[in-house]
Tab-separated table of C-alpha atoms in Angstrom:
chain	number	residue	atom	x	y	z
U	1	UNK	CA	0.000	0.000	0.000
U	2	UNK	CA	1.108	3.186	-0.971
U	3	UNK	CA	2.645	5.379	2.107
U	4	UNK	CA	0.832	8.472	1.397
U	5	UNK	CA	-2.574	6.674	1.439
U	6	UNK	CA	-1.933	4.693	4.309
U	7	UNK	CA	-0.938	7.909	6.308
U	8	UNK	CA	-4.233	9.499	5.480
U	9	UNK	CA	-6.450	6.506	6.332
U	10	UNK	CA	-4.155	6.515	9.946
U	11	UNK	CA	-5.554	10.332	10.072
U	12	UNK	CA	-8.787	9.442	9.243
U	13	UNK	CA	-9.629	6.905	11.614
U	14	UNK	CA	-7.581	9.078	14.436
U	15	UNK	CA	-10.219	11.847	14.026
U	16	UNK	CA	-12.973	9.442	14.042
U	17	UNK	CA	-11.723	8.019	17.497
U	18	UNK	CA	-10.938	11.846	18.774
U	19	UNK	CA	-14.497	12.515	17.371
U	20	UNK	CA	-16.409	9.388	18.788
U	21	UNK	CA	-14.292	9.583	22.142
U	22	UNK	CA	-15.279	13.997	22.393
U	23	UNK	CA	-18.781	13.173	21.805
U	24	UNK	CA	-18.984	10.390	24.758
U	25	UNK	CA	-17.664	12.820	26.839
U	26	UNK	CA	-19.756	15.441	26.382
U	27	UNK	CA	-22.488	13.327	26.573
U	28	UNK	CA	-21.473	12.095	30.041
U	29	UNK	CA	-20.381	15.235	31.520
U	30	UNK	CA	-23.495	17.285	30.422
U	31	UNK	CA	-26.605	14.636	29.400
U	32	UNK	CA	-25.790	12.397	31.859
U	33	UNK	CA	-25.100	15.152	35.025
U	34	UNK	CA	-26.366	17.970	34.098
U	35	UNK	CA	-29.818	17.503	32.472
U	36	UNK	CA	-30.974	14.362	34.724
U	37	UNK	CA	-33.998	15.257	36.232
U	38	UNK	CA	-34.220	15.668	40.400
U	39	UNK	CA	-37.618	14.898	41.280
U	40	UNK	CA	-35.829	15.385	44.749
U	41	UNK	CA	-36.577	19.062	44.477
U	42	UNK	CA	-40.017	18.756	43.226
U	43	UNK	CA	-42.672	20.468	45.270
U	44	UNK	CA	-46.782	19.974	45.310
U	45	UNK	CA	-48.920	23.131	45.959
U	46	UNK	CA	-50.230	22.364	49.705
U	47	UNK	CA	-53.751	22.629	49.732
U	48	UNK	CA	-56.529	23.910	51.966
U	49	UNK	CA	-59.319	21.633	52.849
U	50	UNK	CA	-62.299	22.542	50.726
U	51	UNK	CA	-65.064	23.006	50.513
U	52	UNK	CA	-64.261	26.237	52.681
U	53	UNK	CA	-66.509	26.104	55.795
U	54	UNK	CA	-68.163	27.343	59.096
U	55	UNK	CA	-67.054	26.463	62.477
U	56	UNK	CA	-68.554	24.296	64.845
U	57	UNK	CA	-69.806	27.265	66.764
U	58	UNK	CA	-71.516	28.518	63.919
U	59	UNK	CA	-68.718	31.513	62.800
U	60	UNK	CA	-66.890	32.206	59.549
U	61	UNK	CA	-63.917	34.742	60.164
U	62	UNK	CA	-62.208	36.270	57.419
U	63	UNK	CA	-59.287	39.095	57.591
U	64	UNK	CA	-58.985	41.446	54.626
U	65	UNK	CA	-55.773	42.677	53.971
U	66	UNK	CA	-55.189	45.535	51.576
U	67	UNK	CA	-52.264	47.412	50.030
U	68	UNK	CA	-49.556	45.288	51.295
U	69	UNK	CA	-47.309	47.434	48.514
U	70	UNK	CA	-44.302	44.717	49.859
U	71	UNK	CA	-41.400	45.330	47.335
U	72	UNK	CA	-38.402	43.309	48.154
U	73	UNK	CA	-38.207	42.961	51.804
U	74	UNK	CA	-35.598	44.574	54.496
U	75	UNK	CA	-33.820	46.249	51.676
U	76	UNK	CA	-37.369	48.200	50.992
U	77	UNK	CA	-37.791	51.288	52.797
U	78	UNK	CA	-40.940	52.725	54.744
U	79	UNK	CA	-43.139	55.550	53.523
U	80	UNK	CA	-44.572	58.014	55.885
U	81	UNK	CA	-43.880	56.467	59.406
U	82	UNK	CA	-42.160	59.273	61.985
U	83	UNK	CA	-38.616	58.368	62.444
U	84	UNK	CA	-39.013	58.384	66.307
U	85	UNK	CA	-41.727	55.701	65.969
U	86	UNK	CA	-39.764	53.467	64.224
U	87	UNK	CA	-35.716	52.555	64.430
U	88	UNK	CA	-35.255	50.677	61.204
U	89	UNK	CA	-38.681	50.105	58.599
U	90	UNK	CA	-38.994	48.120	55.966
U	91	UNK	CA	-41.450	45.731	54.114
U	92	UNK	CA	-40.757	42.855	57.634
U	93	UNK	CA	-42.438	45.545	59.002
U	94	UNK	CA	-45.925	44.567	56.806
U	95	UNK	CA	-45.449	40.964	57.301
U	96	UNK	CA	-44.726	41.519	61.187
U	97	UNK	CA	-48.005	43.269	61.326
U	98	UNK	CA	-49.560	40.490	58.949
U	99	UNK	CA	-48.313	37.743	61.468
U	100	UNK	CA	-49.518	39.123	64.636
U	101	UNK	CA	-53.320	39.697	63.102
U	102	UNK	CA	-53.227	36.393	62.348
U	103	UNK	CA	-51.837	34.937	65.696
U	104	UNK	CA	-54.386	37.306	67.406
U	105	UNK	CA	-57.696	37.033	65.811
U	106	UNK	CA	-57.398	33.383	64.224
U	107	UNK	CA	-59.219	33.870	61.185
U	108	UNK	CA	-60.312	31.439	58.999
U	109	UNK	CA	-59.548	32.903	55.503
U	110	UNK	CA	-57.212	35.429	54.468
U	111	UNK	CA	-58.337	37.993	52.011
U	112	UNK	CA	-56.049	40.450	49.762
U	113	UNK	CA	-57.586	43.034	48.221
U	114	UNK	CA	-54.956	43.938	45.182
U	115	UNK	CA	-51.747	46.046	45.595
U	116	UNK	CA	-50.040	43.149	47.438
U	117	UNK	CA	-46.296	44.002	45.566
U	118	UNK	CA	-45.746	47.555	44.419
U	119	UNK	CA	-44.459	46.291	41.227
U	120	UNK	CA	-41.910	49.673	40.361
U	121	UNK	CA	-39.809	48.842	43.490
U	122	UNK	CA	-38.979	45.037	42.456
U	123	UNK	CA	-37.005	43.646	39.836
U	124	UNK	CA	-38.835	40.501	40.428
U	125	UNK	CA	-42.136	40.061	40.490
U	126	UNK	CA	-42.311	36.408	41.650
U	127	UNK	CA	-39.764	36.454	44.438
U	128	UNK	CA	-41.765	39.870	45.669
U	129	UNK	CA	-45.176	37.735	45.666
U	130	UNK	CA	-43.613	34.748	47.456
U	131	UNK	CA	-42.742	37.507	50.073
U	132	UNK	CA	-45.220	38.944	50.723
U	133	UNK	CA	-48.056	35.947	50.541
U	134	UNK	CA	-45.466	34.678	52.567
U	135	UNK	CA	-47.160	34.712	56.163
U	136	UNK	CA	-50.577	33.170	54.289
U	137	UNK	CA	-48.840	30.526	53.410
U	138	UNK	CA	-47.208	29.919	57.142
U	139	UNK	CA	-50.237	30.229	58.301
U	140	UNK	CA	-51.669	26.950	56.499
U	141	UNK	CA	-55.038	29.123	56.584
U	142	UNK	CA	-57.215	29.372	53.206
U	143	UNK	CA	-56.038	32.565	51.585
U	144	UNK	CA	-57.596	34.045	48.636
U	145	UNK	CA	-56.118	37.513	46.724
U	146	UNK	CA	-57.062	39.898	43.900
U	147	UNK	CA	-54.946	42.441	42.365
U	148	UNK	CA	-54.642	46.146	41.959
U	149	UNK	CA	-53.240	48.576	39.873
U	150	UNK	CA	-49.319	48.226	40.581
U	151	UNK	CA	-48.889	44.373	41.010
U	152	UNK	CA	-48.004	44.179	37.624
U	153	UNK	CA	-45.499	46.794	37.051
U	154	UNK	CA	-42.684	44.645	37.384
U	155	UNK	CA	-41.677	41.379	35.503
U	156	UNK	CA	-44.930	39.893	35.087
U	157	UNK	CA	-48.625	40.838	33.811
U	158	UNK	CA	-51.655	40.391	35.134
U	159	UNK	CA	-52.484	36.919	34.004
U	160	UNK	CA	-49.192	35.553	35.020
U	161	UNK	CA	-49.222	37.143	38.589
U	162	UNK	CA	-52.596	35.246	38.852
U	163	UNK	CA	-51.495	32.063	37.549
U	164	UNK	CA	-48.587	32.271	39.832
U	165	UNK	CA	-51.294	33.334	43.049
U	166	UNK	CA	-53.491	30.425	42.408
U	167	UNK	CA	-50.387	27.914	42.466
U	168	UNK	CA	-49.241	29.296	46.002
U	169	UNK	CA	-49.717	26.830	49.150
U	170	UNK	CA	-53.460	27.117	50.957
U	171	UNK	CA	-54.473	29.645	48.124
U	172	UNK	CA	-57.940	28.978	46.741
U	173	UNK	CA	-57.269	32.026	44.168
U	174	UNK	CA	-58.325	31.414	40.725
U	175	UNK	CA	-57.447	33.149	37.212
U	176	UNK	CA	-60.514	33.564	35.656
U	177	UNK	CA	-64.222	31.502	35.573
U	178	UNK	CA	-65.295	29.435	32.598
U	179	UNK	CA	-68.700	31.617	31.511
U	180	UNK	CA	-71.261	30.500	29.520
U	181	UNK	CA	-72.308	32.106	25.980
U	182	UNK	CA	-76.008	32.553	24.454
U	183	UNK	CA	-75.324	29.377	22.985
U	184	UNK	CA	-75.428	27.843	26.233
U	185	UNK	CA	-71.984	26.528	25.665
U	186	UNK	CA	-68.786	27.621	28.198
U	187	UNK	CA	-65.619	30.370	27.033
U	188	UNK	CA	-63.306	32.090	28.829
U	189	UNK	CA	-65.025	35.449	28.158
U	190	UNK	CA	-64.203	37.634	31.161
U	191	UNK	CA	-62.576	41.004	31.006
U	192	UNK	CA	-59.552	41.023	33.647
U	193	UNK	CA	-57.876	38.029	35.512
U	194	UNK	CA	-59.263	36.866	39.037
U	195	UNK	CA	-63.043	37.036	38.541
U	196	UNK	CA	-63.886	33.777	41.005
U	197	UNK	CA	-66.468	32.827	43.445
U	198	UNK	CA	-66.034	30.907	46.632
U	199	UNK	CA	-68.626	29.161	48.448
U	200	UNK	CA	-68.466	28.708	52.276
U	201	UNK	CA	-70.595	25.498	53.356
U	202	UNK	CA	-72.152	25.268	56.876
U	203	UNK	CA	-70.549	23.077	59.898
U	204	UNK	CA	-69.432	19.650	59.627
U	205	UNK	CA	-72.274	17.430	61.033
U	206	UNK	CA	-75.474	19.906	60.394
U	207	UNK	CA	-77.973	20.199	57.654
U	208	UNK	CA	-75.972	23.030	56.002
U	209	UNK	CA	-72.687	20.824	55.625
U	210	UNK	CA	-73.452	20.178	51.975
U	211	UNK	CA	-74.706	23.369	50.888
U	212	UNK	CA	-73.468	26.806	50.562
U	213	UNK	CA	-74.841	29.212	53.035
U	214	UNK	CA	-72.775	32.129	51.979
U	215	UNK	CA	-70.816	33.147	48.463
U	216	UNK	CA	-67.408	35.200	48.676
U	217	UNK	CA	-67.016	36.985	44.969
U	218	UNK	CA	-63.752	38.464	43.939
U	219	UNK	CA	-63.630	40.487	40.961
U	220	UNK	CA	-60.455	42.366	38.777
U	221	UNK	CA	-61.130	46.088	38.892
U	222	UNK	CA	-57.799	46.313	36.519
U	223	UNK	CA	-55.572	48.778	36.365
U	224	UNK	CA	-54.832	52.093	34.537
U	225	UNK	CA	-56.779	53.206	31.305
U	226	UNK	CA	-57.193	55.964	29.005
U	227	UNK	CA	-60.715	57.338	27.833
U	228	UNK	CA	-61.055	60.205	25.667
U	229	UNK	CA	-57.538	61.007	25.506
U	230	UNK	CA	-57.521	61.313	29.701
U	231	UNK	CA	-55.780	58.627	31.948
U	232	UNK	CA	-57.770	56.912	33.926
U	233	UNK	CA	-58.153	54.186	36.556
U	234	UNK	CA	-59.583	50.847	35.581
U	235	UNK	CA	-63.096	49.591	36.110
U	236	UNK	CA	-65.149	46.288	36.276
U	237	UNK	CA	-66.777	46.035	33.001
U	238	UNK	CA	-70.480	44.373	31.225
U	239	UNK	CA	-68.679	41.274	30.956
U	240	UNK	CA	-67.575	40.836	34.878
U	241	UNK	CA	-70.922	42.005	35.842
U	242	UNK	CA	-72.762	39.599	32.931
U	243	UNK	CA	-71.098	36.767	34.993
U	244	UNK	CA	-72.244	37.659	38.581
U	245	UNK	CA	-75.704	38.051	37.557
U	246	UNK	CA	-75.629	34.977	35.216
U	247	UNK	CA	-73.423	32.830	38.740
U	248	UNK	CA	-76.392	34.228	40.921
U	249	UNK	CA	-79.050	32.963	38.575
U	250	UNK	CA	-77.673	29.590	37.771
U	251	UNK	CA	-76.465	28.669	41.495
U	252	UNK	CA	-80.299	29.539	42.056
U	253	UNK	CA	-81.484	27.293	39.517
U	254	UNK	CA	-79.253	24.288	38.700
U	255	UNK	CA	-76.849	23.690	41.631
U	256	UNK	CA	-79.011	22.266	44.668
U	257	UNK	CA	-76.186	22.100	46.610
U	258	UNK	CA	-75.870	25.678	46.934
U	259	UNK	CA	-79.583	25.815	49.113
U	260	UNK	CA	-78.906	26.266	52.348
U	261	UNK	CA	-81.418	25.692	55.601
U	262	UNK	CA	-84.402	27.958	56.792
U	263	UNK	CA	-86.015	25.800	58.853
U	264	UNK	CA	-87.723	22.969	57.194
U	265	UNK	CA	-87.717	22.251	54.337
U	266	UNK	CA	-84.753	23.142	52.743
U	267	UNK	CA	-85.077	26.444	50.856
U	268	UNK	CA	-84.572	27.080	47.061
U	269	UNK	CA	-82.372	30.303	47.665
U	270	UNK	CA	-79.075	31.823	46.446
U	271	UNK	CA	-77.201	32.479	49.326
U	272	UNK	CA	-76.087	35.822	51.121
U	273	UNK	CA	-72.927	37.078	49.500
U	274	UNK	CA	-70.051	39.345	50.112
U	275	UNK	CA	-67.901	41.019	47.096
U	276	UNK	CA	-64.347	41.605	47.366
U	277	UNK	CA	-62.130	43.984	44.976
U	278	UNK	CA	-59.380	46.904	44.772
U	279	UNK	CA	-60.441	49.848	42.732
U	280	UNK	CA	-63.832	51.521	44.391
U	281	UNK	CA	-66.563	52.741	42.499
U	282	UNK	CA	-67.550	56.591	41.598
U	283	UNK	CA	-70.406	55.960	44.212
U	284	UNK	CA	-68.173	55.768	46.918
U	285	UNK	CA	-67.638	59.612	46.897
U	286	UNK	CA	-71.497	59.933	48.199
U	287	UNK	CA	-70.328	58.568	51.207
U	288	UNK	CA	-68.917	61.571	51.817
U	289	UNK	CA	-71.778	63.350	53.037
U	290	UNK	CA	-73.608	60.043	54.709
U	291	UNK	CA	-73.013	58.680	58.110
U	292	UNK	CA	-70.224	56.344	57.861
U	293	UNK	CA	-68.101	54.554	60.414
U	294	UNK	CA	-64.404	55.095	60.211
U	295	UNK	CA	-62.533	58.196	58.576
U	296	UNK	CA	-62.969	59.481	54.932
U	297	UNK	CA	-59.099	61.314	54.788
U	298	UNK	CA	-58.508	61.305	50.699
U	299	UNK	CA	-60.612	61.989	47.863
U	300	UNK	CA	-62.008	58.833	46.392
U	301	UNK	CA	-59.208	57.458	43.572
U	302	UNK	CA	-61.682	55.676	41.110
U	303	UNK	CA	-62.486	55.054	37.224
U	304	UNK	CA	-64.257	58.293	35.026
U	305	UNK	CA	-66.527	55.666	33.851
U	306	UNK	CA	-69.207	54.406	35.969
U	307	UNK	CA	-69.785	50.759	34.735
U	308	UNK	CA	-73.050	50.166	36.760
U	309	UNK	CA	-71.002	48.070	39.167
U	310	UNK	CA	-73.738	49.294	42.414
U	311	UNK	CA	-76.725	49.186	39.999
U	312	UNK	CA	-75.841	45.324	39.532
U	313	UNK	CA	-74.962	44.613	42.962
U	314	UNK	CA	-78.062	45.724	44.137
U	315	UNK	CA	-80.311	44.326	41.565
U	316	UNK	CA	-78.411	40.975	42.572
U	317	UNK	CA	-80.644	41.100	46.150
U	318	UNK	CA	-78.250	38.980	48.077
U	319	UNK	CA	-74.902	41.312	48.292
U	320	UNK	CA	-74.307	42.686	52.339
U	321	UNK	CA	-71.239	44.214	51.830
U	322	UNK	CA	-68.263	44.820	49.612
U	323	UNK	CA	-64.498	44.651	51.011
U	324	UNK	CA	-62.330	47.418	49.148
U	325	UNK	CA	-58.657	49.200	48.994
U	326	UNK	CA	-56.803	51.469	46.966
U	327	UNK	CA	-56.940	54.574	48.902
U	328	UNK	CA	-54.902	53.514	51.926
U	329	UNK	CA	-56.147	56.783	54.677
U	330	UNK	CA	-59.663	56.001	54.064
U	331	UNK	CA	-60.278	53.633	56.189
U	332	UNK	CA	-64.396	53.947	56.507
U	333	UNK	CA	-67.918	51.531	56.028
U	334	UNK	CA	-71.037	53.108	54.135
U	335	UNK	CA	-74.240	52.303	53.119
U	336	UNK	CA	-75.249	52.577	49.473
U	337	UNK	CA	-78.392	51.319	48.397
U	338	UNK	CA	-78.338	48.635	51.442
U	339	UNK	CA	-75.073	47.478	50.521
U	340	UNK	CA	-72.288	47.958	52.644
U	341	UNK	CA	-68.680	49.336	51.034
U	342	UNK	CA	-66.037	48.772	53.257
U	343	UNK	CA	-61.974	50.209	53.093
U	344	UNK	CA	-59.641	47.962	54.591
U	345	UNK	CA	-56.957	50.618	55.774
U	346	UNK	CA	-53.857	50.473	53.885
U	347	UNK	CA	-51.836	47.413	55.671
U	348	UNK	CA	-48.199	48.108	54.005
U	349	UNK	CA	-45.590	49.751	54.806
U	350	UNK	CA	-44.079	50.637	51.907
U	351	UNK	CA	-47.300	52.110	50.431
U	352	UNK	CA	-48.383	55.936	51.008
U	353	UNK	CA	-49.925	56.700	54.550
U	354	UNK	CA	-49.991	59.096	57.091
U	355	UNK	CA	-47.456	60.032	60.145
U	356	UNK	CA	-48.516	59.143	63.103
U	357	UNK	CA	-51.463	56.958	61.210
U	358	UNK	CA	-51.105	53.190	62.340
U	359	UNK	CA	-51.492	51.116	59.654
U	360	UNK	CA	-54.705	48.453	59.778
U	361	UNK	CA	-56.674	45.681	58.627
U	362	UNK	CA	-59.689	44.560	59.143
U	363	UNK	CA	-62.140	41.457	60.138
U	364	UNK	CA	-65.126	40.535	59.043
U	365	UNK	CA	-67.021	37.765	61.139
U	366	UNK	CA	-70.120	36.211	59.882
U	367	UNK	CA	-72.464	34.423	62.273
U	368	UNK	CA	-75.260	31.581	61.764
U	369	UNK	CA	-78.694	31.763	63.434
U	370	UNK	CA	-79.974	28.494	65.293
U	371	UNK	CA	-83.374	27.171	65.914
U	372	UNK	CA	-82.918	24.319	68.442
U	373	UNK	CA	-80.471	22.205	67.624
U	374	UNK	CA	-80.190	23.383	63.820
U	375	UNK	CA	-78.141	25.867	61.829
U	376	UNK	CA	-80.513	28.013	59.898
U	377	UNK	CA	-78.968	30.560	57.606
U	378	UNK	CA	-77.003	33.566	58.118
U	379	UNK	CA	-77.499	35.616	61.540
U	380	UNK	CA	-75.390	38.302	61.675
U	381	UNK	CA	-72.588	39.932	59.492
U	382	UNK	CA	-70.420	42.335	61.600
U	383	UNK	CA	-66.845	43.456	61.029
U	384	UNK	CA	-64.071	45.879	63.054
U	385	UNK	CA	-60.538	46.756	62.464
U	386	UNK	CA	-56.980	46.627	63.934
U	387	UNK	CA	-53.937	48.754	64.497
U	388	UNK	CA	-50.592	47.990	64.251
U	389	UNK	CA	-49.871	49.488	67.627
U	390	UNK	CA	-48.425	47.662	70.836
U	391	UNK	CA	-52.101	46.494	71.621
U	392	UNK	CA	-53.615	45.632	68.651
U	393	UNK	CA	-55.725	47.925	69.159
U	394	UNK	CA	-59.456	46.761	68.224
U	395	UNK	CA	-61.828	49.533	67.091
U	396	UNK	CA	-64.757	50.654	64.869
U	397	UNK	CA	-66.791	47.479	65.554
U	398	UNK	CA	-70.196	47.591	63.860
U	399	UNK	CA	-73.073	44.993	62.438
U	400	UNK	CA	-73.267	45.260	59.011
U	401	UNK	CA	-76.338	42.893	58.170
U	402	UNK	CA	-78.621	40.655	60.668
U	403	UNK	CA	-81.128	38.375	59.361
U	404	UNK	CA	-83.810	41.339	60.653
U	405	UNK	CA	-81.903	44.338	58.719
């Protein structure tokens, strides 16, 4: 064999074996190591026990938190808190305050109503979330959240800050509701993202254990908008409300476990129902110059367009009282039309307040009526609020519906 071709076969196969023997390694070092799956380090959401549900004694105690604003924890600084009050403030501050409510008053569901991250302080959305949802999720409580009009002004948008809500431990948060069309047939039709209903069922052991005896409603009041040129804030729209009338009407007709106990029989009625959302409604304003309960400190921060939001919650017959936030120094209940609209007191802080003005939260318990030995319905919705002060401070209590309003 000639030399020449023999010395380029001996190269040939050399590169092969350099080729074949590279490849292996690679393969080893990177397919083999690196991209091996640890299911080690895979985690389940942790779930609440559902249906949600009354106590024994016949009580159903929710805390509404609002305006949490948390940005990215002790490196976040404190707005409006005297500097004698306070040594060192930051967003631990919030979920201090968030801790003790919950180790004082022992609710049994957690509601946040929108703001929870002020998204323009955070270069991470996620991590800011997981922060500040992070004493729900401690808590092992049910916990249940909407959003406002910052949350997404960091890394993600609105649908993705829900998506990432409703996979959180205990959270019964939900994106959006399947609704039905004219057709008859189900889309995903709703305007916004965390339009969802939650039905609480009665005590374990009673008549009202398989039925719902009240209906918590959260709805997405958005964000910012522009109309006419002018910026705005965002509203509920026809398509939100569409679905709450069109829930109301079906629960009523099709889903008999939703009836719930008034003696004997059982009772063919949609149940009693609270609403829960961020942005208020032009109505509020009114309230102004009506008897309320609390203080009325900053003009009312809502949408130019009035969507009919109070017209359909009162045509709807069974709303007693709606949970907002947004404007952090109001901190005040009213009475519109028979419905009650309720501020929660801005909770964060690292949102705007006031010097000198603790921040708050507040409770909302909700009572059953008994005849004999039987649950019967709803008895009494009442609801106060707490300081974050060295007591705890409990004030502002007040009955918001009885079964004799």
């Amino acid at each position: 064999m000639n030399t020449d071709v023999f010395s380029k076969w001996s190269l040939t196969l050399i590169f092969f074996i350099f080729l074949i023997t590279t490849i292996h390694f690679f393969h080893t070092q990177f397919f083999l190591h690196h991209l091996t799956i640890n299911f080690d380090h895979i985690t389940i959401k942790k779930s609440p026990q559902l249906p949600l549900r009354f106590n024994s004694d016949g009580t159903f105690k929710i805390l509404q938190v609002a305006d949490m604003h948390f940005g990215q924890g002790l490196i976040t600084r404190c707005k409006d808190v005297s500097p004698s009050e306070f040594k060192y403030c930051s967003d631990l501050n919030t979920t201090r305050f968030i801790q003790r409510l919950i180790q004082a008053e022992k609710p049994d569901f957690l509601a946040f109503t929108g703001d929870n991250i002020f998204g323009s302080s955070t270069p991470d959305a996620a991590e800011s979330l997981f922060k500040a949802f992070l004493p729900a999720m401690e808590s092992k409580l049910p916990w249940a959240a909407i959003l406002g009009n910052h949350d997404q002004e960091s890394t993600m948008n609105r649908e993705e800050l829900m998506s990432l809500i409703s996979l959180m431990d205990y959270s019964v948060s939900q994106v959006n509701p399947l609704a039905q069309n004219d057709s008859g047939h189900q889309e995903r039709g709703i305007d916004g993202f965390g339009n969802y209903n939650l039905s609480v069922h009665g005590p374990y052991g009673s008549l009202l254990a398989n039925r719902s005896v009240l209906n918590l409603f959260f709805l997405d009041s958005g964000d910012r908008m522009t109309v006419e040129g002018r910026r705005t804030y965002g509203w509920i729209r026809e398509s939100q409300l569409h679905w709450l009338q069109g829930f109301s009407q079906v629960e009523q007709d099709e889903r008999g476990e939703v009836n719930y106990y008034e003696g004997s029989p059982l009772s063919r009625k949609t149940p009693p129902a609270l609403g829960f959302f961020h942005i208020p409604i032009p109505e509020i304003r009114q309230l102004y110059y009506h008897k309320i309960i609390g203080q009325f400190q900053e003009a009312v921060a809502c949408s130019s367009v009035n969507s009919g939001v109070l017209k359909t919650l009162v045509s709807m017959k069974n709303i007693k009282g709606v949970f907002i936030g947004h404007d952090h120094i109001n901190d005040f209940c009213g009475n519109l039309d028979g419905i009650w609209f309720c501020y929660g007191g801005g909770s964060g802080y690292h949102g705007y307040g006031k010097v000198g003005w603790h921040r708050r939260a507040r409770v909302v318990l909700v009572e059953l009526s008994k005849k004999g030995n039987s649950w019967t319905g709803l008895d009494k919705i009442s609801t106060w609020k707490r300081l974050d002060d060295d007591l705890l401070s409990k004030f502002d209590e007040q009955v918001l519906w009885d079964q004799d309003s």
